[in-house]
Amino acid sequence: MQVNLIDFWPRILEATYQTLLMVGISLLVATLIGLPLGIALVVTKQGGLLENNSIFNGLSAVVNFFRSIPFIILLVAILPLTRLIVGTSIGTAAASVPLIIFSAPYIARLVESSLLEVKTGVIEAAEAMGATPWQIIWRVYIPEALSSIVLNLTIATIGLVGASAMAGFVGGGGLGDLAISYGYQRFETDIMVVTVLLLVFIVQATQMVGNLLSKKAKRQ
Amino acid sequence: MIEFRDVSKVYDHNGNELRAVDHVTLKVDKGEIFGVIGFSGAGKSTLVRMVNQLEKPTEGNILVEGEDLTKLSKPEVRRVRKRIGMIFQHFNLLESKTVRHNVGFPLALVGTPKRVIQKRVTEILEFVGLEDKADQYPEELSGGQKQRVGIARALATSPDILLCDEATSALDPETTKSILQLLKRVRDEYNLTILMITHEMNVIKEVCDKVAVMEKGAVIEQGTIFELFSNPQHQTTQNFIRSVIESDIPASILRGIEKRGAGRHIYRVTFVNETAGEPILSQVSKRFDVDVNVLFGQITELQGIPFGHLVVEIQGEDKEIVKAIDHIQSAVTVQEVYSHAG
Ligand SMILES: Nc1ncnc2c1ncn2[C@@H]1O[C@H](COP(=O)(O)OP(=O)(O)OP(=O)(O)O)[C@@H](O)[C@H]1O
Ligand SMILES: [Mg+2]
């Protein structure tokens, strides 16, 4: 049975929307978790603003733990938790839960590395002016690292687009799901090609926007 | 103004203790430009960084205007820091912010109203000669301009003290000079106390009133710049001074003197903190029946006063020479280097 590509467009559009939604929600929530986590890692590090070995080691261990679980396993293992949070284990919202758990620790590490790029001399200059640790975080670390953070978030977003294909397959929805269930399992090559092209387009567009925003953030 | 009382800073280096600063006692008076010179690793940075408590001393006390910094709580330390500006070798400006924002930054930290910041920034940028660069970013500036921004930022909150950690070490000699002149103006116009550290003697020579020489964490010698230049006690001090003014007679000249030494009268005339300059020598040859030949010498300026020495040969009758020397001696120090009655 051949599916007519023209008739199939609404399905593709819906899947695109689902992918963007999944990536959008996960990115937002994961950043909300990852950004403070990354900041906490940097300031509690040895020699950091608020050096604290036990907090640093604890956070670092948690981040490493989640980073070491392969996504495909996380996806399945988390199903009960997803059901608990979202009420169901299928659908776009449900697919976002593993995506968030997958990318938040990743974003934390990316933010950490961005913040570590800020020259210690600049931090020291702010300290010498009598800035509080809080002021240094908001007025020095974040603005100075913003360009790099944006670039790193772009990388995380693209990673999310890829992971969302898998998450969609389990939870239902999105371009990845479409590509696999029609293109792969039913040999609808047209649909496979179109969805892949769309994914390529999303990734390209994301990178472009990311580069642009990052450049903007360099000069505030 | 700033007082170090038997201050030490000990770091732990893999179980071994490293005395970065070793029992230092120093006093910097108000309005003074005080230099600390030493080789790399001497402990200079550690020393200045204790003044704004970026480092905590292991032993001893540091007083700023009579207030013992070692006894302050964290918020109190932040309060004191606002009265102490600091500039750095690598400027440490916010790369993502314009010059205007960088200079206004310390004011914004204390919640100064935008309009007040704007006014102060314009004023201070004018003072450092960068009013036309206000809306540029640090990466668009030269090293010298970046340091001017650094100075403007340090001055924004009208501090009483300015700390300079190798502020000119990343700059070429010309730019170094202009920055040093600016620092002098800062002191003169704002009556700031400046504590600067450097490994370059010409920086000390150019602007400092007093100087301390550090070696292996300890201050081995200190005094006014004239005291140090005219009578350096320690080998390291002598080496530093030699880097800006050569006091030994070069070997080639010495050989010449020794070869044809008979009947020659050679003297070293030293100018230290004395008003006479070279004219004394021409006076002598006019007033007495002698010829004065300069064989070698170097005169430089310390705080606008000539300092240095000349190695001269005085030719003429012994009797006239004695009179000439007497006359020179009335104004400056003369020391016989080589004399051989003919
Ligand atoms: N945070 C630190 N931990 C351990 N050792 C340190 C630390 N800071 C400085 N030291 C050591 O203290 C000594 C003095 O260092 P300091 O930076 O004060 O020297 P310096 O005179 O400023 O040298 P330079 O001209 O190279 O800047 C050095 O041996 C250095 O290795
Ligand atoms: Mg140093």
Coordinates of C-alpha atoms and ligand atoms in Angstrom, one line a residue:
Chain A
M1 CA 0.0 0.0 0.0
Q2 CA 1.5 3.3 -1.2
V3 CA 0.8 6.4 0.8
N4 CA 0.3 9.6 -1.2
L5 CA 2.8 12.1 -0.1
I6 CA 0.4 15.0 -0.8
D7 CA -2.3 13.5 1.4
F8 CA 0.3 12.8 4.0
W9 CA 1.5 16.5 4.5
P10 CA -0.8 17.2 7.5
R11 CA 0.7 14.2 9.2
I12 CA 4.2 15.5 8.5
L13 CA 3.4 19.0 9.7
E14 CA 1.9 17.6 12.9
A15 CA 5.0 15.5 13.5
T16 CA 7.2 18.6 12.9
Y17 CA 5.2 20.5 15.4
Q18 CA 5.5 17.7 17.9
T19 CA 9.3 17.5 17.4
L20 CA 9.7 21.2 17.9
L21 CA 7.4 21.1 21.0
M22 CA 9.4 18.2 22.5
V23 CA 12.7 19.9 21.9
G24 CA 11.4 23.2 23.0
I25 CA 9.9 22.0 26.3
S26 CA 12.9 19.8 27.1
L27 CA 15.4 22.6 26.2
L28 CA 13.6 25.1 28.4
V29 CA 13.2 22.8 31.4
A30 CA 16.6 21.2 31.0
T31 CA 18.2 24.7 30.9
L32 CA 16.3 25.8 33.9
I33 CA 17.8 22.8 35.7
G34 CA 21.2 22.7 34.0
L35 CA 22.2 26.4 34.2
P36 CA 22.0 26.7 38.0
L37 CA 23.6 23.3 38.3
G38 CA 26.5 24.4 36.0
I39 CA 26.9 27.6 38.0
A40 CA 26.8 25.6 41.3
L41 CA 29.5 23.3 39.9
V42 CA 31.8 26.2 39.1
V43 CA 31.4 28.3 42.2
T44 CA 31.8 25.3 44.6
K45 CA 34.8 24.0 42.8
Q46 CA 38.1 24.1 44.5
G47 CA 39.3 27.7 44.4
G48 CA 35.8 28.8 43.4
L49 CA 33.8 31.8 44.8
L50 CA 32.0 29.6 47.3
E51 CA 34.3 26.7 47.5
N52 CA 32.6 23.7 49.0
N53 CA 34.1 20.3 48.4
S54 CA 31.1 18.2 49.6
I55 CA 28.6 20.1 47.6
F56 CA 30.8 20.0 44.5
N57 CA 31.5 16.3 44.8
G58 CA 27.9 15.5 45.4
L59 CA 26.6 17.5 42.4
S60 CA 29.4 16.2 40.2
A61 CA 28.5 12.6 41.1
V62 CA 24.8 13.1 40.4
V63 CA 25.6 14.7 37.0
N64 CA 28.0 11.9 36.1
F65 CA 25.5 9.3 37.1
F66 CA 22.8 10.5 34.7
R67 CA 25.4 11.3 32.0
S68 CA 26.6 7.7 32.0
I69 CA 23.2 6.1 31.4
P70 CA 22.7 5.4 27.6
F71 CA 19.6 7.3 26.4
I72 CA 17.8 4.3 25.1
I73 CA 18.0 2.7 28.5
L74 CA 17.0 5.9 30.3
L75 CA 14.0 6.1 28.0
V76 CA 12.6 2.8 29.1
A77 CA 13.8 2.8 32.7
I78 CA 12.1 6.1 33.3
L79 CA 8.7 5.1 32.1
P80 CA 7.2 4.7 35.6
L81 CA 8.5 8.1 36.7
T82 CA 7.1 9.6 33.5
R83 CA 3.7 8.1 34.3
L84 CA 3.9 9.6 37.8
I85 CA 4.8 13.1 36.5
V86 CA 2.7 13.4 33.3
G87 CA 0.0 10.8 34.1
T88 CA 0.7 8.8 31.0
S89 CA 3.7 7.3 29.3
I90 CA 2.8 8.2 25.8
G91 CA 2.4 11.5 24.0
T92 CA 4.7 14.5 23.4
A93 CA 4.7 15.7 27.0
A94 CA 5.6 12.2 28.2
A95 CA 8.4 12.0 25.7
S96 CA 9.9 15.2 27.2
V97 CA 10.6 13.7 30.6
P98 CA 13.4 11.4 29.5
L99 CA 14.7 14.1 27.2
I100 CA 14.9 16.5 30.2
I101 CA 16.6 14.0 32.4
F102 CA 19.0 13.2 29.6
S103 CA 20.0 16.8 28.7
A104 CA 19.9 18.7 32.0
P105 CA 23.1 17.2 33.3
Y106 CA 24.6 17.5 29.9
I107 CA 23.7 21.2 29.8
A108 CA 25.1 21.6 33.4
R109 CA 28.5 20.3 32.1
L110 CA 28.3 22.6 29.1
V111 CA 27.5 25.6 31.2
E112 CA 30.3 24.6 33.6
S113 CA 32.8 24.6 30.8
S114 CA 31.6 27.9 29.4
L115 CA 31.9 29.6 32.8
L116 CA 35.3 28.2 33.3
E117 CA 36.4 30.0 30.2
V118 CA 35.9 33.3 31.9
K119 CA 39.4 34.5 32.9
T120 CA 40.1 34.2 36.6
G121 CA 41.6 37.7 36.4
V122 CA 38.2 39.2 35.5
I123 CA 36.6 37.4 38.5
E124 CA 39.4 38.6 40.7
A125 CA 39.0 42.2 39.5
A126 CA 35.3 42.1 40.5
E127 CA 36.2 40.6 43.8
A128 CA 38.7 43.4 44.3
M129 CA 36.0 45.9 43.7
G130 CA 34.0 44.5 46.6
A131 CA 31.4 42.5 44.5
T132 CA 29.5 39.9 46.3
P133 CA 29.5 36.3 45.0
W134 CA 26.0 36.8 43.8
Q135 CA 26.9 39.9 41.9
I136 CA 29.9 38.1 40.4
I137 CA 27.7 35.3 39.1
W138 CA 25.1 37.6 37.6
R139 CA 27.2 40.5 36.5
V140 CA 30.5 38.8 35.5
Y141 CA 30.2 35.1 35.0
I142 CA 27.0 35.0 33.0
P143 CA 27.5 38.0 30.8
E144 CA 31.1 37.1 30.1
A145 CA 30.2 33.5 29.3
L146 CA 26.9 34.2 27.6
S147 CA 28.2 33.9 24.0
S148 CA 29.8 30.6 24.8
I149 CA 26.7 29.4 26.8
V150 CA 24.5 30.1 23.8
L151 CA 26.8 28.2 21.5
N152 CA 26.8 25.3 23.9
L153 CA 23.0 25.4 24.2
T154 CA 22.9 25.2 20.5
I155 CA 24.9 22.0 20.6
A156 CA 22.5 20.7 23.3
T157 CA 19.5 21.6 21.2
I158 CA 20.8 19.7 18.2
G159 CA 21.5 16.7 20.5
L160 CA 17.9 17.0 21.7
V161 CA 16.6 17.0 18.1
G162 CA 18.3 13.7 17.6
A163 CA 17.3 12.2 20.9
S164 CA 13.7 13.4 20.4
A165 CA 13.5 11.0 17.4
M166 CA 14.1 8.2 19.8
A167 CA 11.9 9.5 22.5
G168 CA 9.1 10.0 20.0
F169 CA 9.3 6.4 18.9
V170 CA 8.7 5.2 22.5
G171 CA 6.3 7.9 23.6
G172 CA 4.6 8.5 20.2
G173 CA 5.0 11.6 18.1
G174 CA 7.5 13.6 16.2
L175 CA 9.4 13.3 13.0
G176 CA 11.6 10.5 14.2
D177 CA 8.5 8.4 15.0
L178 CA 7.1 9.1 11.6
A179 CA 10.3 8.2 9.8
I180 CA 10.6 4.9 11.6
S181 CA 7.0 3.8 11.6
Y182 CA 6.3 4.7 8.0
G183 CA 9.6 5.1 6.3
Y184 CA 11.4 2.2 7.9
Q185 CA 8.8 -0.3 8.9
R186 CA 6.5 0.2 5.9
F187 CA 9.2 1.0 3.3
E188 CA 7.7 4.4 2.4
T189 CA 11.0 5.8 1.1
D190 CA 9.4 9.2 0.2
I191 CA 8.3 9.8 3.7
M192 CA 11.6 8.7 5.1
V193 CA 13.4 11.2 2.8
V194 CA 11.1 14.1 3.6
T195 CA 11.3 13.6 7.4
V196 CA 15.1 13.3 7.3
L197 CA 15.3 16.5 5.1
L198 CA 13.1 18.3 7.6
L199 CA 15.3 17.1 10.5
V200 CA 18.4 18.3 8.6
F201 CA 16.6 21.7 8.0
I202 CA 15.8 22.0 11.7
V203 CA 19.4 21.3 12.7
Q204 CA 20.8 23.7 10.2
A205 CA 18.4 26.4 11.3
T206 CA 19.1 25.8 14.9
Q207 CA 22.8 26.1 14.4
M208 CA 22.4 29.3 12.3
V209 CA 20.2 31.0 14.9
G210 CA 22.6 29.8 17.7
N211 CA 25.6 31.3 15.9
L212 CA 23.8 34.5 15.4
L213 CA 22.7 34.8 19.0
S214 CA 26.1 33.9 20.2
K215 CA 27.7 36.6 18.2
K216 CA 25.2 39.1 19.5
A217 CA 25.9 38.0 23.1
K218 CA 29.6 38.8 22.6
R219 CA 28.9 42.5 22.7
Q220 CA 26.2 43.6 25.1
Chain B
M1 CA 48.0 54.6 55.3
I2 CA 49.0 51.0 54.5
E3 CA 51.0 49.2 57.1
F4 CA 52.3 45.7 57.0
R5 CA 53.3 44.4 60.5
D6 CA 55.4 41.3 60.4
V7 CA 53.3 39.8 57.7
S8 CA 53.9 36.3 56.4
K9 CA 52.0 34.2 53.9
V10 CA 52.6 30.5 53.8
Y11 CA 51.3 28.2 51.0
D12 CA 51.2 24.5 51.3
H13 CA 53.1 23.0 48.4
N14 CA 52.4 19.2 48.4
G15 CA 53.0 19.0 52.1
N16 CA 56.0 21.4 52.1
E17 CA 55.4 24.9 53.3
L18 CA 56.3 27.7 50.9
R19 CA 56.9 31.1 52.4
A20 CA 55.6 33.4 49.6
V21 CA 55.9 36.4 52.0
D22 CA 58.3 36.2 54.8
H23 CA 58.0 38.5 57.9
V24 CA 57.4 41.7 55.9
T25 CA 57.1 45.1 57.7
L26 CA 56.4 48.1 55.6
K27 CA 54.7 51.4 55.8
V28 CA 53.3 53.3 52.9
D29 CA 52.4 56.9 53.7
K30 CA 49.4 58.8 52.3
G31 CA 50.0 60.3 48.9
E32 CA 53.1 58.3 48.3
I33 CA 53.9 56.2 45.3
F34 CA 55.5 53.1 46.8
G35 CA 57.2 50.6 44.6
V36 CA 58.0 47.0 45.4
I37 CA 60.5 45.4 43.1
G38 CA 61.7 41.8 42.9
F39 CA 62.3 38.9 40.6
S40 CA 59.6 36.5 39.5
G41 CA 58.4 34.5 42.4
A42 CA 59.7 36.9 45.0
G43 CA 56.2 37.3 46.5
K44 CA 55.3 40.7 45.2
S45 CA 51.8 39.8 44.0
T46 CA 51.1 37.9 47.1
L47 CA 52.1 41.0 49.1
V48 CA 49.8 43.5 47.3
R49 CA 46.9 41.0 47.1
M50 CA 46.9 41.0 50.9
V51 CA 46.1 44.7 51.0
N52 CA 42.7 44.1 49.5
Q53 CA 42.5 40.7 51.1
L54 CA 42.5 38.7 47.9
E55 CA 44.9 36.7 49.9
K56 CA 44.8 36.3 53.7
P57 CA 48.0 36.6 55.6
T58 CA 49.1 33.5 57.6
E59 CA 50.7 35.7 60.2
G60 CA 50.9 39.4 61.0
N61 CA 48.6 42.3 60.6
I62 CA 47.8 44.6 57.7
L63 CA 46.4 48.0 58.6
V64 CA 44.7 50.4 56.2
E65 CA 44.2 53.8 57.7
G66 CA 44.6 52.2 61.1
E67 CA 42.0 49.5 60.5
D68 CA 43.3 46.0 60.9
L69 CA 42.1 44.1 57.8
T70 CA 42.9 40.7 59.3
K71 CA 40.2 41.2 61.8
L72 CA 37.4 42.0 59.4
S73 CA 34.3 39.9 58.5
K74 CA 33.6 39.2 54.8
P75 CA 31.1 42.1 54.4
E76 CA 33.5 44.4 56.1
V77 CA 36.3 43.3 53.7
R78 CA 34.0 44.2 50.8
R79 CA 33.4 47.6 52.3
V80 CA 37.2 48.2 52.6
R81 CA 37.7 46.9 49.0
K82 CA 35.5 49.7 47.7
R83 CA 38.1 52.2 48.9
I84 CA 41.0 50.3 47.2
G85 CA 41.3 50.4 43.5
M86 CA 43.4 47.8 41.6
I87 CA 44.9 47.5 38.2
F88 CA 46.4 44.4 36.6
Q89 CA 49.0 43.3 34.2
H90 CA 46.4 41.9 31.9
F91 CA 43.8 44.6 32.5
N92 CA 41.0 42.1 33.4
L93 CA 38.3 44.1 31.7
L94 CA 34.8 42.7 30.9
E95 CA 35.1 41.7 27.3
S96 CA 31.4 41.7 26.7
K97 CA 30.9 45.3 27.9
T98 CA 31.8 48.6 26.4
V99 CA 34.4 50.9 27.9
R100 CA 31.6 53.0 29.5
H101 CA 30.1 49.9 31.2
N102 CA 33.5 48.7 32.3
V103 CA 34.3 52.0 34.0
G104 CA 30.8 52.3 35.5
F105 CA 30.9 48.7 36.7
P106 CA 32.1 49.3 40.3
L107 CA 29.6 52.1 40.7
A108 CA 26.8 49.9 39.4
L109 CA 27.8 47.3 42.0
V110 CA 26.9 49.7 44.8
G111 CA 23.6 50.6 43.2
T112 CA 24.6 54.1 42.0
P113 CA 21.8 55.8 40.0
K114 CA 22.4 55.5 36.2
R115 CA 22.6 59.3 35.7
V116 CA 25.3 59.7 38.4
I117 CA 27.3 56.8 36.8
Q118 CA 27.0 58.4 33.4
K119 CA 28.4 61.7 34.7
R120 CA 31.2 60.1 36.6
V121 CA 32.2 57.8 33.7
T122 CA 32.4 60.7 31.3
E123 CA 34.4 62.7 33.8
I124 CA 36.9 60.0 34.5
L125 CA 37.3 58.9 30.9
E126 CA 38.2 62.5 30.1
F127 CA 40.8 62.4 32.8
V128 CA 42.5 59.3 31.3
G129 CA 42.1 60.7 27.7
L130 CA 39.6 58.1 26.4
E131 CA 36.4 60.1 26.1
D132 CA 36.1 59.2 22.4
K133 CA 36.4 55.4 23.1
A134 CA 33.4 55.2 25.5
D135 CA 31.3 53.0 23.3
Q136 CA 34.0 50.7 22.1
Y137 CA 34.7 47.2 23.4
P138 CA 38.0 46.3 25.1
E139 CA 39.1 44.1 22.2
E140 CA 39.1 47.1 19.9
L141 CA 41.6 48.9 22.1
S142 CA 45.4 48.8 22.3
G143 CA 47.2 47.6 25.4
G144 CA 47.8 51.1 26.6
Q145 CA 44.2 52.1 26.1
K146 CA 43.0 49.0 27.9
Q147 CA 45.2 49.9 30.9
R148 CA 43.7 53.5 30.8
V149 CA 40.3 51.9 31.0
G150 CA 41.6 49.8 33.9
I151 CA 42.8 52.9 35.7
A152 CA 39.5 54.7 35.0
R153 CA 37.6 51.8 36.4
A154 CA 39.8 51.7 39.5
L155 CA 39.3 55.4 40.1
A156 CA 35.5 55.4 39.4
T157 CA 34.6 55.0 43.1
S158 CA 37.2 57.6 44.2
P159 CA 39.3 55.2 46.2
D160 CA 42.0 56.3 48.6
I161 CA 44.5 53.6 47.5
L162 CA 45.5 52.2 44.1
L163 CA 47.2 48.9 43.9
C164 CA 49.1 48.1 40.7
D165 CA 50.2 44.6 40.0
E166 CA 52.7 44.8 37.1
A167 CA 50.5 47.4 35.5
T168 CA 52.9 48.1 32.7
S169 CA 54.6 44.8 32.2
A170 CA 52.5 43.9 29.1
L171 CA 53.2 47.3 27.5
D172 CA 56.0 48.6 25.3
P173 CA 58.4 51.2 26.7
E174 CA 56.7 54.3 25.2
T175 CA 53.2 53.2 26.4
T176 CA 54.7 52.3 29.8
K177 CA 56.0 55.8 30.1
S178 CA 52.6 57.3 29.3
I179 CA 50.8 55.1 31.8
L180 CA 53.4 55.9 34.5
Q181 CA 52.8 59.6 33.8
L182 CA 49.1 59.1 34.1
L183 CA 49.6 57.3 37.4
K184 CA 51.6 60.3 38.6
R185 CA 48.8 62.6 37.6
V186 CA 46.4 60.4 39.4
R187 CA 48.4 60.7 42.6
D188 CA 48.9 64.4 42.2
E189 CA 45.3 65.3 41.4
Y190 CA 43.4 62.8 43.6
N191 CA 46.0 62.5 46.3
L192 CA 45.9 58.8 46.1
T193 CA 48.3 56.4 47.8
I194 CA 49.8 54.1 45.2
L195 CA 51.4 50.7 45.9
M196 CA 52.9 49.3 42.8
I197 CA 54.9 46.2 42.1
T198 CA 57.1 45.5 39.2
H199 CA 60.2 43.7 38.2
E200 CA 61.4 46.6 36.1
M201 CA 63.7 49.1 37.8
N202 CA 62.9 51.8 35.2
V203 CA 59.3 51.8 36.4
I204 CA 60.5 52.4 39.9
K205 CA 62.9 55.1 38.8
E206 CA 60.2 56.8 36.8
V207 CA 57.5 57.3 39.4
C208 CA 58.2 56.0 42.8
D209 CA 59.0 58.0 46.0
K210 CA 60.0 55.0 48.0
V211 CA 60.9 51.4 47.1
A212 CA 61.2 48.1 48.8
V213 CA 63.3 45.3 47.3
M214 CA 61.9 41.8 47.8
E215 CA 63.7 38.5 47.5
K216 CA 62.4 35.1 48.4
G217 CA 59.4 36.6 50.2
A218 CA 61.4 39.0 52.4
V219 CA 62.0 42.7 52.0
I220 CA 65.8 42.9 51.9
E221 CA 66.1 46.6 51.6
Q222 CA 63.8 49.7 51.6
G223 CA 64.1 53.4 51.6
T224 CA 63.6 56.5 49.5
I225 CA 64.5 56.1 45.9
F226 CA 67.6 58.3 46.4
E227 CA 68.8 56.3 49.4
L228 CA 68.5 53.1 47.4
F229 CA 70.1 54.4 44.2
S230 CA 73.0 56.1 45.9
N231 CA 73.8 53.5 48.5
P232 CA 72.4 50.1 47.6
Q233 CA 73.4 47.6 50.2
H234 CA 72.3 44.3 48.8
Q235 CA 73.6 42.6 45.7
T236 CA 70.1 42.2 44.2
T237 CA 69.4 45.9 44.7
Q238 CA 72.7 46.7 43.0
N239 CA 71.8 44.4 40.1
F240 CA 68.4 46.1 39.7
I241 CA 70.0 49.6 39.7
R242 CA 72.6 48.5 37.2
S243 CA 69.7 47.6 34.9
V244 CA 68.9 51.2 34.6
I245 CA 72.2 52.9 35.3
E246 CA 75.6 51.4 34.7
S247 CA 78.0 52.3 37.5
D248 CA 81.0 50.2 36.6
I249 CA 83.5 51.6 34.2
P250 CA 83.4 49.5 31.1
A251 CA 86.4 47.2 30.6
S252 CA 87.5 48.8 27.4
I253 CA 87.8 52.2 29.1
L254 CA 89.5 50.7 32.1
R255 CA 92.1 49.0 29.9
G256 CA 92.8 52.3 28.2
I257 CA 93.3 54.0 31.5
E258 CA 95.6 51.3 32.8
K259 CA 97.7 51.2 29.6
R260 CA 98.5 54.9 29.6
G261 CA 97.9 55.6 33.3
A262 CA 101.1 57.5 34.1
G263 CA 100.4 61.1 34.9
R264 CA 96.6 60.8 34.6
H265 CA 94.1 61.9 37.2
I266 CA 90.8 60.1 36.9
Y267 CA 87.8 60.8 39.1
R268 CA 84.3 59.6 39.4
V269 CA 81.9 62.4 40.0
T270 CA 78.6 61.2 41.5
F271 CA 75.4 63.3 41.3
V272 CA 73.0 62.3 44.0
N273 CA 70.1 64.4 44.9
E274 CA 72.2 67.5 44.3
T275 CA 71.2 70.6 42.4
A276 CA 74.4 70.9 40.4
G277 CA 74.3 69.2 37.1
E278 CA 76.9 69.1 34.5
P279 CA 77.6 72.8 34.6
I280 CA 79.9 72.3 37.6
L281 CA 82.5 70.7 35.3
S282 CA 82.5 73.4 32.7
Q283 CA 82.7 75.9 35.6
V284 CA 85.8 74.2 36.9
S285 CA 87.6 74.3 33.6
K286 CA 86.8 77.9 33.2
R287 CA 87.8 78.9 36.7
F288 CA 91.0 76.8 37.0
D289 CA 93.7 76.0 34.7
V290 CA 92.5 72.5 34.0
D291 CA 90.9 70.5 31.2
V292 CA 88.1 68.2 32.0
N293 CA 87.6 65.2 29.8
V294 CA 84.6 63.0 30.2
L295 CA 85.6 59.4 29.7
F296 CA 82.4 57.7 30.6
G297 CA 79.2 58.3 32.4
Q298 CA 75.5 58.1 32.8
I299 CA 73.2 60.6 34.1
T300 CA 69.5 59.9 34.5
E301 CA 66.7 61.7 36.3
L302 CA 65.2 60.6 39.6
Q303 CA 62.1 62.6 40.4
G304 CA 63.3 65.4 38.2
I305 CA 66.7 65.6 39.7
P306 CA 69.8 64.4 37.9
F307 CA 71.3 61.3 39.2
G308 CA 74.3 59.4 38.0
H309 CA 78.0 59.7 37.6
L310 CA 80.6 60.7 35.3
V311 CA 84.1 59.4 35.0
V312 CA 86.3 62.3 34.1
E313 CA 89.9 62.9 33.6
I314 CA 91.3 66.2 34.8
Q315 CA 94.4 67.4 33.1
G316 CA 96.6 70.2 34.3
E317 CA 99.1 71.1 37.0
D318 CA 98.7 69.1 40.2
K319 CA 98.2 72.3 42.2
E320 CA 95.4 73.4 39.9
I321 CA 93.8 69.9 40.0
V322 CA 93.7 69.9 43.7
K323 CA 91.9 73.2 43.6
A324 CA 89.5 72.0 40.9
I325 CA 88.6 68.9 42.9
D326 CA 88.0 71.0 46.0
H327 CA 85.6 73.1 44.1
I328 CA 83.7 70.2 42.6
Q329 CA 83.6 68.5 46.0
S330 CA 81.8 71.5 47.4
A331 CA 78.8 70.6 45.2
V332 CA 79.0 66.9 44.5
T333 CA 80.7 63.8 45.5
V334 CA 84.0 63.1 43.9
Q335 CA 86.0 59.9 44.2
E336 CA 89.4 59.2 42.8
V337 CA 89.4 56.3 40.5
Y338 CA 92.9 56.3 39.3
S339 CA 95.7 58.6 39.9
H340 CA 99.4 58.3 39.2
A341 CA 101.7 61.1 39.9
G342 CA 103.6 61.8 36.8
Ligands
LIG1 N1 47.7 30.4 45.4 C1 49.0 29.9 45.5 N2 49.2 28.7 45.9 C2 50.4 28.2 46.1 N3 51.5 28.9 45.9 C3 51.4 30.1 45.5 C4 50.1 30.7 45.3 N4 50.3 32.0 44.9 C5 51.6 32.2 44.8 N5 52.3 31.1 45.2 C6 53.8 31.0 45.3 O1 54.3 32.0 46.0 C7 55.5 32.5 45.5 C8 55.3 34.0 45.3 O2 54.4 34.2 44.2 P1 54.0 35.7 43.7 O3 53.0 35.5 42.7 O4 53.7 36.5 44.9 O5 55.4 36.2 43.1 P2 55.7 37.5 42.2 O6 56.8 38.2 42.9 O7 54.4 38.3 42.0 O8 56.1 36.9 40.9 P3 55.8 37.4 39.4 O9 56.8 38.5 39.1 O10 56.2 36.2 38.6 O11 54.4 37.7 39.3 C9 55.8 31.7 44.3 O12 56.7 30.7 44.6 C10 54.4 31.1 43.9 O13 54.6 29.8 43.3
MG2 MG 53.2 38.7 40.3

